[in-house]
Coordinates of C-alpha atoms and ligand atoms in Angstrom, one line a residue:
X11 CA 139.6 -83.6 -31.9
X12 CA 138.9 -81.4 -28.7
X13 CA 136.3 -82.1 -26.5
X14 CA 134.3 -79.2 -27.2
X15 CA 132.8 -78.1 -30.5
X16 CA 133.7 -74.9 -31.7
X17 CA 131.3 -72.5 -30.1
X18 CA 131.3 -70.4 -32.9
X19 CA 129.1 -70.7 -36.2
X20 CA 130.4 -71.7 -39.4
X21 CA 129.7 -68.3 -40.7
X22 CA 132.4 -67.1 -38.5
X23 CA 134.6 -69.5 -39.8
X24 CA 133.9 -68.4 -43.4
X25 CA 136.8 -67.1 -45.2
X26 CA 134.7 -64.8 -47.1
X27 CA 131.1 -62.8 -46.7
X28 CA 129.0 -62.6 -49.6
X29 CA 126.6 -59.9 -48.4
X30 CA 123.5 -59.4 -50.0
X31 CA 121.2 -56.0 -49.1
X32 CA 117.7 -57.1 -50.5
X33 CA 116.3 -53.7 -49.6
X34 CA 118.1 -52.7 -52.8
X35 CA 116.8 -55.4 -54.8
X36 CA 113.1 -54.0 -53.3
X37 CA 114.1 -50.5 -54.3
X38 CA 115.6 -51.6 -57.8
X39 CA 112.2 -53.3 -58.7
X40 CA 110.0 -50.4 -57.5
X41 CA 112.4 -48.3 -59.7
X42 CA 112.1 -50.4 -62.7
X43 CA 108.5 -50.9 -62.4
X44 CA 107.7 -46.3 -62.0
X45 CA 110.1 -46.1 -65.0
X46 CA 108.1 -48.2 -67.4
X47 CA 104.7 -46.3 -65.7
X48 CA 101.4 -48.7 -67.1
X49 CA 102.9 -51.9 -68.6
X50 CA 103.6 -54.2 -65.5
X51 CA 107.3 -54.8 -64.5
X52 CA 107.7 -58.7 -64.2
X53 CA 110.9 -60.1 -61.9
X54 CA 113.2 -62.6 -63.8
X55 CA 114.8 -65.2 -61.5
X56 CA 116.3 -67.7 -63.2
X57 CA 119.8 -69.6 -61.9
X58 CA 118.9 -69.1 -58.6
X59 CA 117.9 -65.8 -58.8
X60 CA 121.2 -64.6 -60.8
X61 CA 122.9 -66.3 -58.1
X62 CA 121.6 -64.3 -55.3
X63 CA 118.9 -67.3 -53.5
X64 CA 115.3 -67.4 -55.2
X65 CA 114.4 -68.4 -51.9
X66 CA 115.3 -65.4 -50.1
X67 CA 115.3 -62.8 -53.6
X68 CA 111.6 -64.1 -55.0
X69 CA 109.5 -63.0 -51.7
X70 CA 111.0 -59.7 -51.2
X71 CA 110.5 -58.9 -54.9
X72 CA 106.8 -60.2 -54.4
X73 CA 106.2 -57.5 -51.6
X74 CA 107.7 -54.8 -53.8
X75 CA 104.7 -55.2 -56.1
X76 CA 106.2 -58.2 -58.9
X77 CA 103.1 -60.5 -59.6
X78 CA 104.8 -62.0 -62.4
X79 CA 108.0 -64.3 -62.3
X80 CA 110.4 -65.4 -64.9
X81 CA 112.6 -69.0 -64.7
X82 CA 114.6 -71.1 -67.3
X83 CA 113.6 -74.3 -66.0
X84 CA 110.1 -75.9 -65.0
X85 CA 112.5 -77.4 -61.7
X86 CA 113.2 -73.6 -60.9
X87 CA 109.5 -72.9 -61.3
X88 CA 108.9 -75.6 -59.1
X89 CA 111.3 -74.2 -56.4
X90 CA 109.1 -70.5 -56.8
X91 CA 106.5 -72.1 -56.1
X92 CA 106.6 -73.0 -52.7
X93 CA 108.4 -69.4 -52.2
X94 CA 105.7 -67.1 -53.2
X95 CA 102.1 -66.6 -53.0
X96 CA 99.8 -69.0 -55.1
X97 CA 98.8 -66.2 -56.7
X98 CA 102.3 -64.9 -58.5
X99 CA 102.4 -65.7 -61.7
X100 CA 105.2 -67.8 -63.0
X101 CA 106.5 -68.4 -66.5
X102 CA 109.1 -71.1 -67.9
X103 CA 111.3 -69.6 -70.6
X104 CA 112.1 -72.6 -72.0
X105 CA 109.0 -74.3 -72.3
X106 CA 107.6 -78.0 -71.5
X107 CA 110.1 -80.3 -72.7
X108 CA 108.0 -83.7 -73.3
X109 CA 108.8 -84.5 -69.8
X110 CA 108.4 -81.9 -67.8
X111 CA 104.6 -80.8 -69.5
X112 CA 102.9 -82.8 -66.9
X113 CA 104.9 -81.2 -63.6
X114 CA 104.4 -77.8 -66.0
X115 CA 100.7 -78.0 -65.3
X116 CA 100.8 -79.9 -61.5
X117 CA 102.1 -76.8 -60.6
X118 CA 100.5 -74.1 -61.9
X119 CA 103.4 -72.8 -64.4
X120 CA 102.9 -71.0 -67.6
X121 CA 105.1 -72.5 -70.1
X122 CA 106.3 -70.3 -72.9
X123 CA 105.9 -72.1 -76.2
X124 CA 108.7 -71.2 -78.1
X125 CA 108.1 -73.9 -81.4
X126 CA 105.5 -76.1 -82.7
X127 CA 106.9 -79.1 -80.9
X128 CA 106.3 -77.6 -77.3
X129 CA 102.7 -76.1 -78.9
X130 CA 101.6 -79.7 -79.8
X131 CA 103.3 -81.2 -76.2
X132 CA 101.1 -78.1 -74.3
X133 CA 97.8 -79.0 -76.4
X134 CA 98.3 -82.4 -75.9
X135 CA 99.0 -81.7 -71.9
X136 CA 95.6 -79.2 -71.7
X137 CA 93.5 -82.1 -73.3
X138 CA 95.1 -84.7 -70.6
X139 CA 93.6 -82.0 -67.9
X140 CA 90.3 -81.2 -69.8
X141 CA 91.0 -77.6 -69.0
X142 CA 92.5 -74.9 -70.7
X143 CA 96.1 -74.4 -69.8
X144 CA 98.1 -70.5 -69.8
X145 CA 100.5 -70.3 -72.2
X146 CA 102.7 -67.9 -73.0
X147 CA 104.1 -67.5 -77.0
X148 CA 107.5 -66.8 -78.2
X149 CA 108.1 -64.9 -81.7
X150 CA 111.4 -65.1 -83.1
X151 CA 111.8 -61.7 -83.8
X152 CA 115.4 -61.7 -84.9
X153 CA 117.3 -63.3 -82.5
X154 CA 117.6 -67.0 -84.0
X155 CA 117.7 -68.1 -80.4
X156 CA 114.1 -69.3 -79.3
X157 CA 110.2 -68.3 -80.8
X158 CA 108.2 -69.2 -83.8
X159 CA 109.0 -68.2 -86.8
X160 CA 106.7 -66.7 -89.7
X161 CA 106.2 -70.2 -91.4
X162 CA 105.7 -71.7 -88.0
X163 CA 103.1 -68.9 -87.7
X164 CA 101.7 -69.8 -90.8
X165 CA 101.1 -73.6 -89.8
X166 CA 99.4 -72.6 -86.9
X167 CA 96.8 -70.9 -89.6
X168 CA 96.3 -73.8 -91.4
X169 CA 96.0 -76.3 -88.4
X170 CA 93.7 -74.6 -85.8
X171 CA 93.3 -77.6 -84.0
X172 CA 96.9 -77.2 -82.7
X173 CA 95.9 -74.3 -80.5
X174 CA 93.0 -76.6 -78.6
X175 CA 92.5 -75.7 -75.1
X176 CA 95.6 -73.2 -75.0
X177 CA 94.5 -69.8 -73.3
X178 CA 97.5 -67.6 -74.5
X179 CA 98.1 -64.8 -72.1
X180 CA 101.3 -63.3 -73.6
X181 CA 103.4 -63.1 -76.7
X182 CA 106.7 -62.4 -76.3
X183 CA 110.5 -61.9 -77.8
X184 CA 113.8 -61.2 -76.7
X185 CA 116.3 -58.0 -78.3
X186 CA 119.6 -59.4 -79.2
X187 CA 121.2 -55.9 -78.7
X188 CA 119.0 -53.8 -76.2
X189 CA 122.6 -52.7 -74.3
X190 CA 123.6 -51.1 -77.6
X191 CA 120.4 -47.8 -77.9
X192 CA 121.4 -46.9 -81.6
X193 CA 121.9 -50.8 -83.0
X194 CA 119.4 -50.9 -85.9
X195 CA 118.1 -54.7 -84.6
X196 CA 116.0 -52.6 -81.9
X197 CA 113.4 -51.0 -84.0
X198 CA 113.9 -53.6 -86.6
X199 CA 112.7 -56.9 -83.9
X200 CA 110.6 -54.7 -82.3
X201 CA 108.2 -54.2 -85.4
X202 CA 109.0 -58.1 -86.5
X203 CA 107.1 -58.4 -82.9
X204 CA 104.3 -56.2 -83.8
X205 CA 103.8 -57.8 -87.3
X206 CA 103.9 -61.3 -85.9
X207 CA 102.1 -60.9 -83.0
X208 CA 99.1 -59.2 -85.1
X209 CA 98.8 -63.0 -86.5
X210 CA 98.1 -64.4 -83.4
X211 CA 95.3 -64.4 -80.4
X212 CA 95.2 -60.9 -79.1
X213 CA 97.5 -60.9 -75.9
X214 CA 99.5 -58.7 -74.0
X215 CA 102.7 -58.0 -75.1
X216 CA 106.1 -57.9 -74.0
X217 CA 110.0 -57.2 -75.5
X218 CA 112.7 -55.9 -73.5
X219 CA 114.7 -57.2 -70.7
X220 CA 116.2 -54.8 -68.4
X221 CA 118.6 -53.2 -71.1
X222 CA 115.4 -52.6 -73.3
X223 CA 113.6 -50.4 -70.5
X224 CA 116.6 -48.0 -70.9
X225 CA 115.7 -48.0 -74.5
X226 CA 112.5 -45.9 -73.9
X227 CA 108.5 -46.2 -73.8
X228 CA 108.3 -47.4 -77.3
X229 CA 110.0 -50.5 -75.8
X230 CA 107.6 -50.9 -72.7
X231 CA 104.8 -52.5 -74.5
X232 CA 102.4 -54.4 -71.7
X233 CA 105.1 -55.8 -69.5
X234 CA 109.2 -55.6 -69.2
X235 CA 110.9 -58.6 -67.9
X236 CA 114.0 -57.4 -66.0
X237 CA 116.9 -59.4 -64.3
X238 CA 120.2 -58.5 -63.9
X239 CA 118.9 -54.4 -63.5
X240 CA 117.0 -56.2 -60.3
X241 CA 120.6 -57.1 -58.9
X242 CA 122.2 -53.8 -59.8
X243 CA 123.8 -54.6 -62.8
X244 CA 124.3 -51.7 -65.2
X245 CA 121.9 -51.5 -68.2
X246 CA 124.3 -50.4 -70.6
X247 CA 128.2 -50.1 -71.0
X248 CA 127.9 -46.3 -71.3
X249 CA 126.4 -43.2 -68.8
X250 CA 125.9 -44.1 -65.4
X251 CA 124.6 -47.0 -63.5
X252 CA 121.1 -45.3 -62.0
X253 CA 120.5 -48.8 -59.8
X254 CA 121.5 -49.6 -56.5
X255 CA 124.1 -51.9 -55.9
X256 CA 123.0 -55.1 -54.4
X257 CA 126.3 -57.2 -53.4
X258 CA 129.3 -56.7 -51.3
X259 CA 132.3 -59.6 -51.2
X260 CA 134.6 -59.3 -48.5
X261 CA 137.2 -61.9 -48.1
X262 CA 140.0 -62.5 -44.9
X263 CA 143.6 -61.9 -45.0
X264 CA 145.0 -64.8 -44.6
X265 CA 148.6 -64.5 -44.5
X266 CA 150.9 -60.6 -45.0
X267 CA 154.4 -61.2 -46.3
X268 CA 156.8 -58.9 -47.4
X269 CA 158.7 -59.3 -50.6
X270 CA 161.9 -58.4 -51.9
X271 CA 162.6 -57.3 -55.0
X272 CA 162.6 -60.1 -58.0
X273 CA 161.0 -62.4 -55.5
X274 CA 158.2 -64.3 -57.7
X275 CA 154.1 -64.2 -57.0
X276 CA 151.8 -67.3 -57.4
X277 CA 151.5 -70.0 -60.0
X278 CA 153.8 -69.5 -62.6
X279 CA 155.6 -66.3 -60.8
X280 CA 153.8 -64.2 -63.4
X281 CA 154.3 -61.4 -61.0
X282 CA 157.8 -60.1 -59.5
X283 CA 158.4 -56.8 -58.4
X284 CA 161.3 -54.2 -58.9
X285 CA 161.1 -53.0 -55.3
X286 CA 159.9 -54.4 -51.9
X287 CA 156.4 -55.3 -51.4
X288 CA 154.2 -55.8 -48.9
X289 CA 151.5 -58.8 -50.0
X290 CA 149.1 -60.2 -48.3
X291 CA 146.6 -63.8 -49.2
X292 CA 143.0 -63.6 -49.2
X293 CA 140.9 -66.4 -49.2
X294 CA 138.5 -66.1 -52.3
X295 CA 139.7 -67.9 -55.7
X296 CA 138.0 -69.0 -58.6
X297 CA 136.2 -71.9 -57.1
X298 CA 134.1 -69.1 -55.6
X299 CA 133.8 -67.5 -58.9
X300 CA 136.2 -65.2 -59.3
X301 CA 137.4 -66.0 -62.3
X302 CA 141.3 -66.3 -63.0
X303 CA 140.9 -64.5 -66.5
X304 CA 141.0 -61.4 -63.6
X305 CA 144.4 -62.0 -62.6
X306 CA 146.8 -58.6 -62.5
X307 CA 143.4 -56.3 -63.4
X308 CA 141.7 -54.0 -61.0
X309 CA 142.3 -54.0 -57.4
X310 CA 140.3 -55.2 -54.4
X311 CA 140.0 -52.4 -51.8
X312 CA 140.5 -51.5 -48.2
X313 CA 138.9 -48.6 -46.8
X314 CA 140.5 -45.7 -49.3
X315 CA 143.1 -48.0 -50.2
X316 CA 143.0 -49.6 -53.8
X317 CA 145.1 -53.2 -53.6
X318 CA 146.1 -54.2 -56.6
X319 CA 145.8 -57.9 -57.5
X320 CA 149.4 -59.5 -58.3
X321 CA 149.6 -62.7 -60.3
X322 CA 147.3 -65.9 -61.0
X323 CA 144.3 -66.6 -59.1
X324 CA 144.1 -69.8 -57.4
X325 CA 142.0 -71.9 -56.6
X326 CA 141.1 -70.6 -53.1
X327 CA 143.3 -67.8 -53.2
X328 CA 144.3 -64.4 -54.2
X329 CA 147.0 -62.1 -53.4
X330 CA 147.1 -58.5 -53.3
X331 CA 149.6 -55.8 -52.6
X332 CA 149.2 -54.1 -49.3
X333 CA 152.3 -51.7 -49.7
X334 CA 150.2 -48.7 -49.7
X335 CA 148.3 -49.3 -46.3
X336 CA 150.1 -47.7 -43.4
X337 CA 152.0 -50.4 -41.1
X338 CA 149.6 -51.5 -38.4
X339 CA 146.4 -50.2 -40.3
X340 CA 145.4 -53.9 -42.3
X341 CA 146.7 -57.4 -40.4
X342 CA 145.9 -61.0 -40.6
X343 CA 142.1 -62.3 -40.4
X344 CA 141.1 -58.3 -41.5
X345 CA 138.7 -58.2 -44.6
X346 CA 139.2 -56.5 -48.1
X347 CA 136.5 -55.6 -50.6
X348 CA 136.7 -58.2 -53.6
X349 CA 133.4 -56.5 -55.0
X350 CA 132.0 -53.7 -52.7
X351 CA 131.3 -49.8 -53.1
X352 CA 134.6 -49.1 -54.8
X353 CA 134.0 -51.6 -57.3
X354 CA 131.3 -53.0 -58.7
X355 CA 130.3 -56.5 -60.4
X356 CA 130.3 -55.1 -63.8
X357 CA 134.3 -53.8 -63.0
X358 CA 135.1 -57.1 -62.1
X359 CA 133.7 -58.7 -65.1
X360 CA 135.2 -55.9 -67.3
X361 CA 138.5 -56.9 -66.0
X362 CA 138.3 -60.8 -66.6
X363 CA 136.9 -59.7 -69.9
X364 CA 133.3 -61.0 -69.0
X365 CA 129.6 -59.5 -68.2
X366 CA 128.0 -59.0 -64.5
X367 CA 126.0 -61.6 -65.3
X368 CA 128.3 -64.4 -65.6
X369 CA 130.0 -63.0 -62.4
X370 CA 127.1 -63.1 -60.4
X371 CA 126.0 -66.7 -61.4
X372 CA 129.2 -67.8 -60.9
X373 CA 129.6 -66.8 -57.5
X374 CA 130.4 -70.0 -55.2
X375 CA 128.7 -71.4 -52.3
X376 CA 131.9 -71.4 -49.9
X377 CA 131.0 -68.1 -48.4
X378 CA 129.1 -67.3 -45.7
X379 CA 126.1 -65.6 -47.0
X380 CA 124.3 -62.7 -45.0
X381 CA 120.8 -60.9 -46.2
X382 CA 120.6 -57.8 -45.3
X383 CA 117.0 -56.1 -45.0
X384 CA 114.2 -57.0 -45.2
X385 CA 112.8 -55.4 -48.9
X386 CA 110.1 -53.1 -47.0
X387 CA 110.0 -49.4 -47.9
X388 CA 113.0 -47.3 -46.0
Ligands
PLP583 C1 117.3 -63.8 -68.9 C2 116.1 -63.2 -69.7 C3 115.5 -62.0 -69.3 C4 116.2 -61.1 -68.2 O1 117.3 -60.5 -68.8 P1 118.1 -59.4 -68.1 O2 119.0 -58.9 -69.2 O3 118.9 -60.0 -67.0 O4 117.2 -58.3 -67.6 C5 114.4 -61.6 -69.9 N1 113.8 -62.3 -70.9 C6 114.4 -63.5 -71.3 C7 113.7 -64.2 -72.4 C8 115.5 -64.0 -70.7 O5 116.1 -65.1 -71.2

């Protein structure tokens, strides 16, 4: 060991920088929330904010106007909460497990009650307080996935009791195919929605995620509950993306070698090439999240220059083929673009056969991480 400690931070030492501009997370919000006009636009956060930090994500989509926040977990809700204002709203999709029904209430979240069961744990948690308790209500509207269904809904009628003390501020559902417009489930879980929810307390109401907003006003009802659109994500596979991209991955060269011809590439040689090459090794694999099932598709980029990616992903490492940078221009510890403004998250996942979505909350911890802005208006 030397004498003195590196001088330098460990973000310097990074081999990669995930960069993440949370002005355009503001701007996506304030977007989504003047497309859907009245209802209120709420701010789904869950996994960590798709990935992105809930710590650093949650408060910026606070100032951009969301008072109302969305996790999967009552330990994410717990998180939120010491993130945002006492006065955000914040709903757990998946309800109170037995468990969790007493942190549930501690804290100040609104469980959505998604069966009977978590109904009779909520009741059961409101009498323990002697005060009524929010609640949100799930309909299973087509999905199979979570919600009551219509005999569930008829139980409820006949056993009033089980709704004691619950003050039910929103009934909800989920569309299983809001990123295909024309699929016949839209209108069809849409209606299921209406004609449950007309059996139930009068509450708001609320359907799509961010693919439903694209499918019109009809859609809108009281509130939207957008995620990945937040993050830039594309809505739908067709027509263009109208939201701001929100991450950039860049990634050091660390090694440039040339190849000659049937010379092989990576695990398994899977790639050798006809004529001379010159490769280079950047230090992102799929421990950070990019997945292997990307191998050979898509390129990352450098400047103007598209790099294709030869052979398997490794663990830490990629390779890509530099041949088409000019000598001089790209050299060892210089970054490439793994995701950046030539290609987005959603082209990545197209090319290991996967959605943005599972790209995003996939994304590792190894990088150096930088925020950019600050989410106030430009
Ligand atoms: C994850 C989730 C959302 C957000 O979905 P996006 O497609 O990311 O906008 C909304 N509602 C429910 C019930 C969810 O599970």
């Amino acid at each position: 060991m030397s004498a003195c400690p590196d001088p330098l931070w460990p973000s310097s030492r990074a081999g990669a920088r995930l960069t993440v501009d949370l002005d355009a997370i503001a701007s996506n919000y304030r977007y989504l929330q003047n497309c859907v006009g009245n209802a209120s636009c709420a701010a789904v956060v869950k996994a960590d904010a798709y990935g992105l930090g809930i710590a650093r994500v949650a408060p910026v989509l606070e100032r951009a106007g969301a008072k109302d926040f969305f996790v999967a977990h009552v330990d994410e809700g717990i998180r939120l909460r010491s993130v945002v204002s006492k006065d955000a709203r914040i709903t757990v999709l998946h309800g109170p497990r037995p468990n969790a029904a007493g942190a549930c209430a501690y804290y100040g979240l609104r469980p959505v009650l998604n069966s009977i069961e978590q109904i009779a744990v909520w009741r059961d948690a409101a009498g323990q307080a002697r005060a009524p308790l929010e609640a949100a209500l799930q309909v299973d509207s087509g999905m199979s996935r979570f919600g009551l269904s219509q005999a569930d809904l008829e139980a409820l009628r006949e056993d009033e009791g089980l709704m004691d003390g619950l003050d039910v501020s929103l009934v909800m559902s989920h569309l299983a195919c809001a990123d295909t417009p024309d699929h016949p489930a839209n209108p069809s879980q849409k209606a299921r929605l209406l004609e449950m929810s007309a059996q139930l307390p009068a509450a708001p109401l609320s359907l799509s995620a961010s693919s439903g907003i694209f499918l019109g006003p009809d859609y809108h009802l009281d509130m939207v509950r957008p995620g990945a659109a937040l993050y830039g994500l594309a809505p739908n596979q067709n027509g263009p993306n109208p939201l701001a991209p929100v991450v950039r991955l860049q990634a050091h060269i660390l090694q440039i070698r040339d190849l000659l011809p049937g010379e092989g590439v990576g695990y398994g040689l899977t790639y050798r090439p006809t004529m001379p090459r010159r490769i280079a090794t950047v230090a992102v694999g799929y421990a950070d999240g990019f997945s292997r099932h990307g191998a050979g598709q898509g390129c990352a980029w450098f400047e103007d220059f598209c790099l294709p990616l030869l052979g398997r992903v490794s663990m830490d490492s990629l390779i890509v083929d530099i041949s088409d940078v000019p000598d001089g221009k790209l050299g060892p510890d210089m970054m490439v673009d793994l995701i950046g403004p030539r290609r987005s998250v959603d082209d990545v996942a197209a090319a290991a056969g996967t959605i943005g979505y599972e790209v995003l909350t996939s994304l590792g911890h190894r990088f150096h991480r930088e925020y950019v802005g600050n989410g106030e208006m430009p």
